[in-house]
mmCIF file of C-alpha atoms in Angstrom:
data_model
loop_
_atom_site.group_PDB
_atom_site.id
_atom_site.type_symbol
_atom_site.label_atom_id
_atom_site.label_comp_id
_atom_site.label_asym_id
_atom_site.label_seq_id
_atom_site.Cartn_x
_atom_site.Cartn_y
_atom_site.Cartn_z
ATOM 1 C CA MET A 1 -47.375 -97.205 146.788
ATOM 2 C CA THR A 2 -50.060 -99.903 146.706
ATOM 3 C CA ARG A 3 -49.350 -103.550 146.622
ATOM 4 C CA TYR A 4 -50.737 -103.776 143.141
ATOM 5 C CA GLU A 5 -48.586 -101.089 141.649
ATOM 6 C CA ARG A 6 -46.077 -102.400 139.214
ATOM 7 C CA LEU A 7 -42.500 -101.583 139.938
ATOM 8 C CA PRO A 8 -40.619 -99.995 137.022
ATOM 9 C CA GLU A 9 -38.537 -102.483 135.115
ATOM 10 C CA PRO A 10 -34.830 -101.983 135.303
ATOM 11 C CA TYR A 11 -33.295 -100.116 132.426
ATOM 12 C CA GLU A 12 -32.092 -102.471 129.749
ATOM 13 C CA THR A 13 -29.192 -101.555 127.589
ATOM 14 C CA GLY A 14 -30.098 -101.460 123.922
ATOM 15 C CA HIS A 15 -28.447 -103.907 121.572
ATOM 16 C CA TYR A 16 -26.581 -102.379 118.671
ATOM 17 C CA PRO A 17 -25.634 -105.042 116.180
ATOM 18 C CA ASP A 18 -23.835 -102.480 114.011
ATOM 19 C CA ASP A 19 -21.151 -102.124 116.659
ATOM 20 C CA GLU A 20 -20.231 -105.809 116.634
ATOM 21 C CA ILE A 21 -18.460 -107.965 114.084
ATOM 22 C CA ASP A 22 -20.899 -110.224 112.271
ATOM 23 C CA LEU A 23 -18.888 -113.321 111.472
ATOM 24 C CA ARG A 24 -21.532 -114.624 109.107
ATOM 25 C CA GLU A 25 -21.414 -111.402 107.126
ATOM 26 C CA LEU A 26 -17.627 -111.504 107.191
ATOM 27 C CA PHE A 27 -17.495 -114.997 105.746
ATOM 28 C CA ALA A 28 -20.212 -114.117 103.274
ATOM 29 C CA THR A 29 -18.129 -111.198 102.023
ATOM 30 C CA LEU A 30 -15.078 -113.424 101.638
ATOM 31 C CA TRP A 31 -17.107 -116.098 99.885
ATOM 32 C CA ALA A 32 -18.567 -113.560 97.490
ATOM 33 C CA GLY A 33 -15.076 -112.393 96.579
ATOM 34 C CA LYS A 34 -13.510 -115.833 96.508
ATOM 35 C CA TRP A 35 -12.613 -115.626 92.833
ATOM 36 C CA ILE A 36 -10.842 -112.318 93.330
ATOM 37 C CA ILE A 37 -8.892 -113.823 96.227
ATOM 38 C CA ILE A 38 -7.985 -116.941 94.266
ATOM 39 C CA LEU A 39 -6.993 -115.014 91.136
ATOM 40 C CA VAL A 40 -4.844 -112.405 92.888
ATOM 41 C CA THR A 41 -3.157 -115.041 95.073
ATOM 42 C CA ILE A 42 -2.352 -117.196 92.033
ATOM 43 C CA LEU A 43 -0.955 -114.189 90.178
ATOM 44 C CA PHE A 44 1.306 -113.253 93.079
ATOM 45 C CA ALA A 45 2.392 -116.869 93.586
ATOM 46 C CA ALA A 46 3.265 -117.190 89.898
ATOM 47 C CA GLY A 47 5.120 -113.874 90.012
ATOM 48 C CA GLY A 48 7.055 -114.977 93.091
ATOM 49 C CA VAL A 49 8.055 -118.270 91.489
ATOM 50 C CA ALA A 50 9.098 -116.486 88.282
ATOM 51 C CA TYR A 51 11.167 -113.969 90.244
ATOM 52 C CA ALA A 52 12.797 -116.725 92.307
ATOM 53 C CA LEU A 53 13.701 -118.677 89.180
ATOM 54 C CA TYR A 54 14.986 -115.528 87.462
ATOM 55 C CA LYS A 55 17.451 -114.682 90.232
ATOM 56 C CA PRO A 56 20.816 -116.370 89.629
ATOM 57 C CA ASP A 57 22.543 -118.598 92.150
ATOM 58 C CA ILE A 58 24.976 -116.785 94.444
ATOM 59 C CA TYR A 59 27.882 -118.631 96.053
ATOM 60 C CA GLN A 60 29.753 -117.574 99.175
ATOM 61 C CA ALA A 61 33.277 -118.479 100.224
ATOM 62 C CA ASN A 62 34.471 -117.878 103.795
ATOM 63 C CA ALA A 63 37.921 -117.655 105.372
ATOM 64 C CA LEU A 64 38.281 -117.797 109.154
ATOM 65 C CA LEU A 65 41.241 -115.752 110.368
ATOM 66 C CA ALA A 66 42.972 -115.367 113.721
ATOM 67 C CA PRO A 67 45.099 -112.400 114.790
ATOM 68 C CA ALA A 68 48.817 -113.068 114.448
ATOM 69 C CA ASP A 69 51.036 -112.993 117.554
ATOM 70 C CA GLY A 70 51.670 -109.547 118.914
ATOM 71 C CA ASP A 71 55.408 -110.239 119.013
ATOM 72 C CA SER A 72 55.642 -110.367 115.236
ATOM 73 C CA GLY A 73 56.830 -106.795 115.102
ATOM 74 C CA GLY A 74 59.548 -107.486 117.663
ATOM 75 C CA ARG A 75 59.309 -104.007 119.194
ATOM 76 C CA LEU A 76 60.589 -103.232 122.634
ATOM 77 C CA GLY A 77 58.258 -102.337 125.452
ATOM 78 C CA GLY A 78 58.639 -101.326 129.076
ATOM 79 C CA GLN A 79 61.519 -98.972 129.798
ATOM 80 C CA LEU A 80 62.714 -98.901 126.202
ATOM 81 C CA GLY A 81 59.228 -97.866 125.103
ATOM 82 C CA SER A 82 59.316 -94.866 127.415
ATOM 83 C CA LEU A 83 62.772 -93.867 126.237
ATOM 84 C CA ALA A 84 61.722 -94.297 122.627
ATOM 85 C CA SER A 85 58.750 -91.995 123.122
ATOM 86 C CA LEU A 86 61.112 -89.373 124.532
ATOM 87 C CA ALA A 87 63.234 -89.772 121.415
ATOM 88 C CA GLY A 88 60.179 -89.232 119.214
ATOM 89 C CA VAL A 89 59.871 -92.822 118.016
ATOM 90 C CA ASN A 90 56.630 -94.783 117.934
ATOM 91 C CA ILE A 91 57.352 -98.332 119.099
ATOM 92 C CA GLY A 92 54.125 -99.706 117.723
ATOM 93 C CA SER A 93 50.970 -101.226 119.089
ATOM 94 C CA ASP A 94 49.849 -104.591 120.305
ATOM 95 C CA SER A 95 48.325 -107.382 118.254
ATOM 96 C CA SER A 96 44.697 -106.501 118.984
ATOM 97 C CA SER A 97 45.040 -102.900 117.792
ATOM 98 C CA LYS A 98 46.973 -104.017 114.718
ATOM 99 C CA THR A 99 44.223 -106.498 113.900
ATOM 100 C CA SER A 100 41.550 -103.821 114.298
ATOM 101 C CA ILE A 101 43.472 -101.501 111.995
ATOM 102 C CA ALA A 102 43.937 -104.280 109.438
ATOM 103 C CA LYS A 103 40.219 -105.065 109.522
ATOM 104 C CA GLU A 104 39.367 -101.448 108.752
ATOM 105 C CA VAL A 105 42.061 -101.190 106.082
ATOM 106 C CA LEU A 106 40.607 -104.297 104.450
ATOM 107 C CA GLN A 107 37.361 -102.370 103.891
ATOM 108 C CA SER A 108 38.938 -99.026 103.026
ATOM 109 C CA ARG A 109 38.538 -97.382 99.630
ATOM 110 C CA VAL A 110 42.285 -97.048 99.039
ATOM 111 C CA PHE A 111 43.013 -100.713 99.692
ATOM 112 C CA LEU A 112 40.004 -102.037 97.750
ATOM 113 C CA THR A 113 40.682 -99.763 94.784
ATOM 114 C CA ASP A 114 44.242 -101.079 94.578
ATOM 115 C CA PHE A 115 42.979 -104.656 95.093
ATOM 116 C CA ILE A 116 40.442 -104.439 92.257
ATOM 117 C CA HIS A 117 42.862 -102.915 89.772
ATOM 118 C CA ARG A 118 45.750 -105.219 90.733
ATOM 119 C CA HIS A 119 43.695 -108.330 90.050
ATOM 120 C CA GLU A 120 41.809 -106.836 87.075
ATOM 121 C CA LEU A 121 38.356 -107.315 88.571
ATOM 122 C CA GLU A 122 36.670 -104.343 86.867
ATOM 123 C CA ALA A 123 34.932 -106.396 84.171
ATOM 124 C CA PRO A 124 33.989 -109.376 86.414
ATOM 125 C CA LEU A 125 32.465 -106.917 88.884
ATOM 126 C CA MET A 126 30.516 -104.680 86.519
ATOM 127 C CA ALA A 127 29.950 -106.464 83.198
ATOM 128 C CA THR A 128 29.149 -110.113 83.924
ATOM 129 C CA LYS A 129 25.704 -111.668 83.843
ATOM 130 C CA ALA A 130 26.451 -115.349 84.523
ATOM 131 C CA TRP A 131 29.134 -117.960 85.102
ATOM 132 C CA ASN A 132 29.728 -120.750 82.611
ATOM 133 C CA THR A 133 30.265 -123.791 84.821
ATOM 134 C CA ARG A 134 31.334 -126.124 82.035
ATOM 135 C CA GLN A 135 34.014 -123.840 80.613
ATOM 136 C CA SER A 136 34.796 -122.139 83.947
ATOM 137 C CA GLU A 137 34.594 -118.644 82.517
ATOM 138 C CA TRP A 138 32.522 -115.498 82.844
ATOM 139 C CA VAL A 139 29.607 -114.724 80.573
ATOM 140 C CA TYR A 140 29.837 -111.007 79.781
ATOM 141 C CA ASP A 141 27.159 -108.560 78.741
ATOM 142 C CA ARG A 142 28.523 -107.603 75.329
ATOM 143 C CA GLU A 143 26.666 -104.291 75.348
ATOM 144 C CA ILE A 144 28.662 -103.244 78.414
ATOM 145 C CA TYR A 145 32.051 -104.856 77.846
ATOM 146 C CA SER A 146 33.806 -106.752 75.060
ATOM 147 C CA PRO A 147 36.199 -109.395 76.463
ATOM 148 C CA ALA A 148 37.770 -109.863 73.022
ATOM 149 C CA THR A 149 38.960 -106.257 72.721
ATOM 150 C CA GLY A 150 38.895 -105.254 76.380
ATOM 151 C CA GLU A 151 36.849 -102.177 75.514
ATOM 152 C CA TRP A 152 33.826 -100.804 77.339
ATOM 153 C CA GLY A 153 30.616 -99.939 75.547
ATOM 154 C CA THR A 154 28.802 -96.613 75.459
ATOM 155 C CA ASN A 155 25.322 -95.519 76.489
ATOM 156 C CA GLU A 156 22.710 -93.708 74.413
ATOM 157 C CA ASP A 157 24.467 -90.390 74.987
ATOM 158 C CA GLY A 158 27.774 -91.760 73.758
ATOM 159 C CA GLU A 159 29.332 -91.816 77.236
ATOM 160 C CA SER A 160 31.617 -94.693 78.170
ATOM 161 C CA LEU A 161 30.204 -97.385 80.455
ATOM 162 C CA GLN A 162 33.594 -97.951 82.066
ATOM 163 C CA PRO A 163 33.001 -97.757 85.826
ATOM 164 C CA THR A 164 34.745 -95.259 88.066
ATOM 165 C CA ASN A 165 36.586 -96.251 91.220
ATOM 166 C CA TRP A 166 33.555 -95.085 93.179
ATOM 167 C CA ASP A 167 31.301 -97.474 91.220
ATOM 168 C CA LEU A 168 33.716 -100.372 91.681
ATOM 169 C CA ILE A 169 34.060 -99.918 95.440
ATOM 170 C CA LYS A 170 30.313 -99.451 95.927
ATOM 171 C CA LYS A 171 29.490 -102.620 93.995
ATOM 172 C CA PHE A 172 32.213 -104.671 95.686
ATOM 173 C CA LYS A 173 31.276 -103.667 99.243
ATOM 174 C CA GLN A 174 27.508 -103.887 98.789
ATOM 175 C CA SER A 175 27.255 -107.068 96.726
ATOM 176 C CA HIS A 176 30.385 -109.105 97.417
ATOM 177 C CA LEU A 177 32.462 -108.319 100.506
ATOM 178 C CA SER A 178 31.580 -109.098 104.126
ATOM 179 C CA VAL A 179 33.926 -108.828 107.130
ATOM 180 C CA ARG A 180 32.703 -110.019 110.533
ATOM 181 C CA GLU A 181 34.540 -110.167 113.844
ATOM 182 C CA ASN A 182 33.658 -112.498 116.700
ATOM 183 C CA GLN A 183 33.768 -110.298 119.794
ATOM 184 C CA ASP A 184 34.212 -113.321 122.081
ATOM 185 C CA ASN A 185 37.428 -114.723 120.600
ATOM 186 C CA GLY A 186 38.623 -112.038 118.183
ATOM 187 C CA MET A 187 38.340 -114.291 115.131
ATOM 188 C CA VAL A 188 37.636 -112.522 111.835
ATOM 189 C CA THR A 189 35.583 -114.039 109.009
ATOM 190 C CA VAL A 190 36.127 -112.678 105.500
ATOM 191 C CA SER A 191 33.395 -113.645 103.038
ATOM 192 C CA ILE A 192 32.992 -113.104 99.312
ATOM 193 C CA LYS A 193 29.764 -113.641 97.363
ATOM 194 C CA SER A 194 29.851 -114.206 93.627
ATOM 195 C CA LEU A 195 28.036 -115.766 90.700
ATOM 196 C CA SER A 196 31.106 -117.965 90.360
ATOM 197 C CA PRO A 197 32.044 -120.404 93.152
ATOM 198 C CA VAL A 198 35.600 -120.430 91.811
ATOM 199 C CA ALA A 199 35.851 -116.630 91.878
ATOM 200 C CA ALA A 200 34.384 -116.496 95.397
ATOM 201 C CA LYS A 201 37.197 -118.713 96.694
ATOM 202 C CA GLN A 202 39.922 -117.011 94.685
ATOM 203 C CA TRP A 203 38.920 -113.460 95.636
ATOM 204 C CA THR A 204 38.774 -114.437 99.310
ATOM 205 C CA GLU A 205 42.294 -115.883 99.147
ATOM 206 C CA TRP A 206 43.561 -112.789 97.354
ATOM 207 C CA LEU A 207 42.050 -110.506 99.993
ATOM 208 C CA VAL A 208 43.678 -112.361 102.878
ATOM 209 C CA LYS A 209 47.050 -112.454 101.118
ATOM 210 C CA ASP A 210 46.927 -108.813 100.068
ATOM 211 C CA ILE A 211 45.968 -107.439 103.486
ATOM 212 C CA ASN A 212 48.873 -109.331 105.046
ATOM 213 C CA GLU A 213 51.243 -107.985 102.400
ATOM 214 C CA HIS A 214 49.860 -104.457 102.760
ATOM 215 C CA MET A 215 50.288 -104.375 106.537
ATOM 216 C CA ARG A 216 53.735 -105.980 106.249
ATOM 217 C CA ALA A 217 54.919 -103.368 103.736
ATOM 218 C CA GLN A 218 53.486 -100.591 105.872
ATOM 219 C CA ASP A 219 55.294 -101.772 109.018
ATOM 220 C CA ILE A 220 58.552 -102.280 107.134
ATOM 221 C CA GLU A 221 58.326 -98.774 105.720
ATOM 222 C CA GLU A 222 57.693 -97.331 109.187
ATOM 223 C CA ALA A 223 60.518 -99.375 110.724
ATOM 224 C CA GLU A 224 62.996 -98.327 108.049
ATOM 225 C CA GLY A 225 61.923 -94.712 108.538
ATOM 226 C CA SER A 226 62.516 -95.089 112.274
ATOM 227 C CA ILE A 227 65.945 -96.615 111.659
ATOM 228 C CA SER A 228 66.906 -93.688 109.449
ATOM 229 C CA TYR A 229 65.692 -91.229 112.068
ATOM 230 C CA LEU A 230 67.476 -93.033 114.919
ATOM 231 C CA GLU A 231 70.757 -93.184 112.983
ATOM 232 C CA THR A 232 70.549 -89.441 112.428
ATOM 233 C CA LYS A 233 69.939 -88.829 116.141
ATOM 234 C CA LEU A 234 72.739 -91.237 117.024
ATOM 235 C CA ASN A 235 75.207 -89.214 115.003
ATOM 236 C CA GLU A 236 74.031 -85.997 116.650
ATOM 237 C CA THR A 237 74.556 -87.062 120.286
ATOM 238 C CA ASN A 238 77.737 -87.680 122.268
ATOM 239 C CA ILE A 239 76.001 -88.923 125.411
ATOM 240 C CA ALA A 240 76.922 -92.553 125.964
ATOM 241 C CA GLY A 241 73.644 -93.406 127.667
ATOM 242 C CA MET A 242 71.508 -92.024 124.814
ATOM 243 C CA GLN A 243 73.760 -93.703 122.248
ATOM 244 C CA GLN A 244 73.086 -97.036 123.948
ATOM 245 C CA VAL A 245 69.334 -96.376 123.815
ATOM 246 C CA PHE A 246 69.528 -95.503 120.123
ATOM 247 C CA TYR A 247 71.536 -98.645 119.390
ATOM 248 C CA GLN A 248 68.916 -100.783 121.136
ATOM 249 C CA LEU A 249 66.084 -99.060 119.291
ATOM 250 C CA ILE A 250 67.831 -99.492 115.959
ATOM 251 C CA GLU A 251 68.308 -103.171 116.780
ATOM 252 C CA SER A 252 64.613 -103.459 117.620
ATOM 253 C CA GLU A 253 63.513 -101.813 114.367
ATOM 254 C CA THR A 254 65.938 -103.954 112.376
ATOM 255 C CA ARG A 255 64.466 -107.046 114.009
ATOM 256 C CA THR A 256 61.014 -105.806 113.039
ATOM 257 C CA VAL A 257 62.054 -105.602 109.397
ATOM 258 C CA MET A 258 63.633 -109.061 109.488
ATOM 259 C CA LEU A 259 60.625 -110.750 111.110
ATOM 260 C CA ALA A 260 58.167 -108.963 108.831
ATOM 261 C CA ASN A 261 60.035 -110.250 105.783
ATOM 262 C CA ALA A 262 60.233 -113.771 107.207
ATOM 263 C CA GLN A 263 56.615 -114.137 108.362
ATOM 264 C CA ARG A 264 54.222 -115.156 105.591
ATOM 265 C CA GLU A 265 50.967 -114.480 107.471
ATOM 266 C CA TYR A 266 51.816 -111.189 109.080
ATOM 267 C CA VAL A 267 48.565 -109.859 110.600
ATOM 268 C CA PHE A 268 46.027 -112.636 110.007
ATOM 269 C CA LYS A 269 46.694 -116.345 110.316
ATOM 270 C CA THR A 270 44.344 -118.561 108.352
ATOM 271 C CA VAL A 271 42.493 -120.962 110.635
ATOM 272 C CA ASP A 272 40.017 -122.243 108.067
ATOM 273 C CA PRO A 273 40.913 -121.367 104.441
ATOM 274 C CA ALA A 274 38.354 -120.583 101.764
ATOM 275 C CA VAL A 275 37.169 -123.463 99.588
ATOM 276 C CA VAL A 276 35.090 -123.596 96.421
ATOM 277 C CA PRO A 277 31.469 -123.655 97.671
ATOM 278 C CA GLN A 278 29.446 -126.606 96.419
ATOM 279 C CA GLU A 279 26.051 -125.188 97.397
ATOM 280 C CA LYS A 280 24.512 -121.796 96.717
ATOM 281 C CA SER A 281 24.015 -119.402 99.609
ATOM 282 C CA GLU A 282 21.121 -117.544 97.979
ATOM 283 C CA PRO A 283 18.436 -117.042 96.802
ATOM 284 C CA ASN A 284 16.021 -119.026 98.961
ATOM 285 C CA ARG A 285 13.512 -119.664 96.204
ATOM 286 C CA ALA A 286 10.981 -121.504 98.372
ATOM 287 C CA LEU A 287 10.876 -118.616 100.854
ATOM 288 C CA ILE A 288 10.446 -116.061 98.058
ATOM 289 C CA ALA A 289 7.510 -118.007 96.617
ATOM 290 C CA ILE A 290 5.849 -118.392 100.039
ATOM 291 C CA ILE A 291 6.187 -114.690 100.872
ATOM 292 C CA ALA A 292 4.824 -113.672 97.458
ATOM 293 C CA THR A 293 1.830 -115.990 97.913
ATOM 294 C CA MET A 294 1.088 -114.620 101.388
ATOM 295 C CA LEU A 295 1.313 -111.036 100.172
ATOM 296 C CA GLY A 296 -1.009 -111.847 97.304
ATOM 297 C CA GLY A 297 -3.559 -113.422 99.659
ATOM 298 C CA MET A 298 -3.496 -110.468 102.061
ATOM 299 C CA LEU A 299 -3.830 -107.976 99.217
ATOM 300 C CA ALA A 300 -6.727 -109.924 97.720
ATOM 301 C CA VAL A 301 -8.613 -110.018 101.048
ATOM 302 C CA SER A 302 -8.076 -106.283 101.454
ATOM 303 C CA ILE A 303 -9.439 -105.663 97.956
ATOM 304 C CA VAL A 304 -12.555 -107.720 98.727
ATOM 305 C CA PHE A 305 -13.280 -105.848 101.966
ATOM 306 C CA ILE A 306 -12.696 -102.435 100.409
ATOM 307 C CA ARG A 307 -14.964 -103.339 97.517
ATOM 308 C CA SER A 308 -17.714 -104.527 99.899
ATOM 309 C CA PHE A 309 -17.422 -101.340 101.967
ATOM 310 C CA ILE A 310 -17.699 -99.136 98.892
ATOM 311 C CA GLU A 311 -20.787 -101.030 97.708
ATOM 312 C CA LYS A 312 -22.499 -100.613 101.105
ATOM 313 C CA THR A 313 -21.806 -96.899 101.354
ATOM 314 C CA ALA A 314 -22.694 -96.132 97.729
#
C-alpha cells in the first residue's frame, strides 16, 4: 500500500426514517383530524353527563354489629360436654361459630325469601322507579304493578309480571344487600342500598332484628328437642350417675331456653345502629362524566390515526 492510497471509509449505517416516529407528522395528523377529535369527545362528554343525570340517587344505610357473648346459650362445657356427646346431645358451639353461621343465614335464600314476604317487599323491590321525598312514598311503575289494587301487570304474551322468589332474591342480593365482616375484630357491617333513604334504614333494622329472632327461635327449638330427648333417656335409665348427668343437661338446656327468651339481641349486638342517610352513596356523576370524556377522546384519536393509515395505504 502506497502512502497516497486512500483508506476505505468505515461502513456507515444507513438511516431509515420510516422506522422512526416522526413527531411532526404525528402532530400534523392530529391537527388534521382535530374536528373529529373535538366532535367525538363532545358527544361522549354529553352522553356521559346525560347518563349521570339519568341515574337516580342511591342511598345506603349501615348497621355495625358485634357478636353477642358466647355464654348466651348457657350450655355446659368441659366434662359435661363430653358426657353429653356420649349421650348423643349436641351442647352447641361458641360465639364465633354462631356468628359465622348467622352471617351466612342472613344471606341465605330461605331466610331472605321469608324476610321479603314477611315485610311485603315484593313491590318495592321489583316495581318502583323513584321515591317521593315530599310524600315519603314509593313511585310505582303502573305497567308492572298497581298499588291501588295490589295486582301485577302482564307482558305482551299475557304472562304475569309478578316476580318469583328467585327473582326477588337475585334483585335483593345484587342491588341492595351487603354483608361485610372485619377479620381483625369480628365486627359485621350490614348495609342496604335503596332509592329511599327511609327504606334503607328500615330494611337494615328489620334484617338485624329478624336474624336475631331467627337464630333465637332455632336455638330454642333445638334446646327443647334436647330436653325432650334427655327426659326420655332419663326415664329409661336406673343408673344414678347417668341420671345426675341427664338432670344437669336438662337444667342446662332449660337455662338456654330461658336466656334466649330474655335476651333481645341474641346473636348480634348493635354497636352503631342504622340511620336515615342524608347524602347519596352513588352515583358519582362527576366521575362518570370524566370517564366518558376520556373514552371519547381516546376513541377519537384512534379514529384519526386509523383514517390516516388507510389514506396512506390506499
